[in-house]
Amino acid sequence: LEEVQVEPVSLVVVGAFDDPRTRALLAAARRVVALRVHARLEAPGATYALVDGAPALYACGAGACSPPIGDPTLAEAAARAFVARSRR
């Protein structure tokens, strides 16, 4: 029952898989393990855009998305904070 009541959160990394920055962002997103949190990779332009030509992570849930996160060293903490805010 708890799973049904928790809003899903998508951690979407936009970028080319062969770009090391994309892989670093995807690794950070995959470290955020929580109920109904899903990390995925998307090609640029499918839903979200690159930021100044660079890969980015978008955290989305409950009808809202975070600003794009481009720094892999900040991505995990920013994604965790978004998940925590979406669960209040």
Backbone as a ProteinNet text record, in pm:
[ID]
protein_1_A
[PRIMARY]
LEEVQVEPVSLVVVGAFDDPRTRALLAAARRVVALRVHARLEAPGATYALVDGAPALYACGAGACSPPIGDPTLAEAAARAFVARSRR
[TERTIARY]
82.4	0	86.1	197.4	284.4	334.9	368.8	421.1	321	194.6	92.2	80.2	106	90.9	212	323.3	445.3	452.6	469.2	482.7	609.4	602	723.9	811.7	940.4	1036.9	1124.6	1141.4	1228.9	1355.6	1468.5	1597.4	1643.9	1631.1	1655.5	1787.6	1878.2	2006	1996.2	2028.4	2023.7	2166.5	2202.2	2336.3	2371.5	2485.3	2534.3	2600.7	2567.8	2620.1	2772.2	2831	2977.2	3049.1	2973.6	3032.9	3057.6	3180.4	3209.7	3127.4	3091.2	3008.3	2868.6	2815.5	2683.9	2689.9	2793	2806	2822.5	2893.9	2910.4	2777.1	2698	2565.7	2474.4	2478.6	2395.3	2435.2	2564.2	2611.1	2560.9	2565.6	2515.9	2366.3	2290.9	2146	2114.7	2191.9	2166.5	2201.6	2279	2309.5	2195.1	2097.9	1981.9	1879.3	1884.1	1796.6	1685.5	1563.4	1447.2	1324.4	1220.4	1095.1	1043.8	1016.8	959.8	1046.4	1177.8	1271.8	1337.3	1333	1383.3	1483.8	1598.2	1699.4	1699.1	1711.3	1717.8	1798.3	1843.6	1918.9	1829.5	1831.9	1756.1	1847.7	1815.7	1887.8	1848.8	1940.4	1908.1	1791.4	1702.2	1589.3	1467.5	1479.5	1363.4	1258.6	1297.8	1209.8	1279.5	1406.5	1484.3	1603.5	1659.6	1769.2	1902.8	2007.9	2142.2	2148.7	2244.3	2263.4	2395.2	2386	2504.9	2588.1	2520.6	2587.7	2639.2	2613.6	2664.3	2550.4	2581.6	2480.8	2425.5	2305	2241.8	2150.5	2127.5	2033	1913.8	1794.7	1670.4	1600.6	1561.3	1483.2	1338.9	1246.8	1107.6	1011.7	911.7	808	701.2	581.8	468.8	444.7	462.9	433.4	537.7	655.4	760.6	895.3	986.8	1123.3	1222.1	1335.6	1443.7	1504.9	1578.3	1661.4	1762.9	1814.8	1913	2037.8	2089.4	2210.1	2318.1	2423.5	2528	2655.7	2671	2794.3	2776.5	2847.5	2832	2865.3	2951.8	2986.6	2872.1	2776.8	2661.8	2533.6	2536.1	2414.1	2346.8	2423.1	2360.7	2291.6	2359.3	2300.4	2178.2	2185.5	2072.3	1953.1	1978.2	1870.1	1807.9	1891.6	1838.4	1752	1795.2	1718.6	1584	1583.6	1458	1362.5	1414.6	1332	1273.9	1356.4	1308.9	1198.1	1216.3	1114.6	985.1	996.2	876.5	798.2	858.4	792.5	729.5	740	681	533.3
-120.1	0	125.6	122.8	241.1	277.2	177	203.1	280.2	251.9	319.2	465.5	495.1	630.5	719.3	663.2	739.5	781.1	910.8	962.2	907.7	863.5	820.8	940.7	918.6	1021	961.4	1036.8	995.9	1080.3	1013.4	1080.6	1056.3	1157.2	1144.5	1211.6	1132.8	1185.9	1200.1	1318.7	1348.5	1365	1286.3	1296.5	1170.6	1174.1	1058.8	961.3	832.1	733.8	725.1	753.4	744.4	866.1	963.9	1081.9	1048.9	1062.6	1030.8	1113.3	1236.1	1319.7	1259.8	1206.6	1141.4	1019.7	939.8	818.7	853.2	961.5	1002.9	1047.4	1121.3	1163.1	1043.3	947.8	828.3	745.6	734.5	661.5	729.6	862.5	936.1	911.9	915.2	892.9	752.6	655.5	516.5	490.5	578.6	562.6	611.2	678.8	726.4	613.6	534.4	417.9	450.9	453.4	479.6	420.8	404.1	350.3	436.7	373.9	437.7	549.5	532.9	623.7	545.6	601.2	532.7	621.7	566.9	640.4	587.6	680.5	637.4	737.8	689.8	770.8	801.5	926.4	966.4	1038.7	1025.9	1100.9	1248.1	1336.9	1480	1512.8	1595.8	1640.7	1551.6	1428.6	1339.8	1402.3	1442.4	1510.9	1633.3	1616.9	1721.9	1759.1	1875.1	1926.1	1919.6	1920.5	1940.9	2083.2	2109	2243.7	2296.2	2395.7	2450.8	2340.6	2244.2	2134.6	2023.8	2033.8	1934.9	1848.9	1724.4	1637.4	1699	1657.1	1707.3	1601.2	1613	1526.9	1612.4	1558.8	1623.3	1530.1	1580.2	1503.9	1552.3	1459.9	1498.1	1409.8	1473.2	1401.3	1496.5	1447.3	1525.9	1649.8	1635.2	1744.4	1853.6	1831.2	1933.7	1868.5	1947.3	1900.3	1996.6	1943.2	2026.3	2103.8	2209.6	2269.3	2163.8	2174.7	2075.3	2077.1	1959.4	1942.5	1889.8	1965.9	1926.7	1878.4	1907.5	1871.3	1735.7	1633.1	1499.9	1495.4	1584.4	1582.9	1634.7	1706.1	1758.3	1680.7	1596.2	1532.4	1442.5	1358.7	1265.5	1339.9	1437	1512.6	1591.5	1651.3	1728.3	1636.9	1520	1425.3	1374.9	1343.4	1299.3	1407.8	1532.6	1644.1	1657.9	1641.6	1649.2	1537.8	1416.3	1303.2	1331	1379.3	1408	1514.5	1620.4	1726.3	1672.8	1583.3	1532.3	1437.5	1391.1	1295.1	1362.7	1491.7	1562.3	1582.2
0	0	0	73.1	77.3	-61.5	-143.3	-276.9	-362.3	-347.6	-425.2	-383.2	-257.6	-205.8	-231.8	-271.3	-293.2	-440.2	-462.3	-598.9	-664.2	-787.8	-856.6	-890.3	-892.1	-930.9	-1040.7	-1147.6	-1256.8	-1252.7	-1258.5	-1269	-1411.8	-1494	-1637.5	-1672.3	-1726.1	-1773.4	-1924.6	-1972.2	-2114.7	-2164.6	-2264.2	-2320.5	-2397.2	-2463.2	-2537.4	-2441.5	-2454.7	-2360.8	-2365.4	-2479.5	-2488.8	-2430.6	-2380.9	-2316.4	-2169.1	-2120.9	-1980.4	-1881.6	-1919.4	-1829.9	-1816.4	-1925.3	-1920.7	-1829.6	-1846.6	-1763.8	-1615.8	-1586.8	-1447.1	-1388	-1465.4	-1417.8	-1398.3	-1490.2	-1478.9	-1357.3	-1331.4	-1212.6	-1086.1	-1082.2	-965.2	-947.5	-1056	-1047.7	-997.8	-1042.2	-1000.7	-855	-793.8	-650.3	-561.3	-619.3	-543.2	-542.5	-438.1	-427.6	-328.4	-379.1	-294.2	-363.2	-287.3	-338.4	-453.5	-567.2	-686.3	-743.5	-734.1	-800.3	-913.2	-1032.6	-1150.8	-1222.7	-1255.7	-1332.3	-1475.4	-1571	-1710.2	-1792.4	-1907.3	-2001.6	-2121.4	-2166.3	-2284.8	-2381.6	-2507.9	-2610.3	-2600.8	-2628.6	-2625.7	-2719.1	-2668.4	-2749.1	-2743.8	-2693.8	-2684.5	-2593.1	-2476.9	-2382.8	-2323.6	-2292.4	-2227.5	-2314.7	-2287.1	-2369.8	-2297.1	-2377.3	-2321.9	-2267.2	-2181.8	-2128.2	-2182.4	-2268.5	-2334.2	-2399.3	-2459.4	-2527.7	-2438.1	-2309.1	-2213.5	-2158.5	-2117.8	-2057	-1927.6	-1893.4	-1771.5	-1712.3	-1583.9	-1512.3	-1473.3	-1495.8	-1454.7	-1356.3	-1241.4	-1143.9	-1155.6	-1182.7	-1207	-1127.8	-1072.4	-1000	-952.5	-932.6	-882.7	-968.4	-1100.7	-1191.8	-1199.9	-1142.7	-1145.3	-1171.8	-1226.9	-1250.2	-1186.8	-1150.1	-1098.3	-1214.9	-1183.6	-1287.8	-1332.3	-1452.5	-1497.6	-1410.5	-1384.2	-1301.9	-1394.5	-1412.4	-1504.6	-1439.9	-1313.1	-1242	-1174.8	-1221.4	-1161.5	-1012.6	-965.6	-823.1	-735.9	-796.5	-721.8	-750.1	-851.6	-900.4	-797.6	-730.6	-635.9	-522.1	-462.3	-350.7	-397	-515.3	-566.5	-594.7	-650.7	-678.3	-548	-449.1	-319.1	-255.3	-264.7	-208.2	-279.6	-411.2	-486.4	-442.8	-430.4	-387.2	-248.5	-157.1	-20.3	-22.4	-101.2	-109.8	-171	-267.1	-333.1	-243.5	-135.4	-45.7	75.2	86.3	202.7	185.9
[MASK]
++++++++++++++++++++++++++++++++++++++++++++++++++++++++++++++++++++++++++++++++++++++++

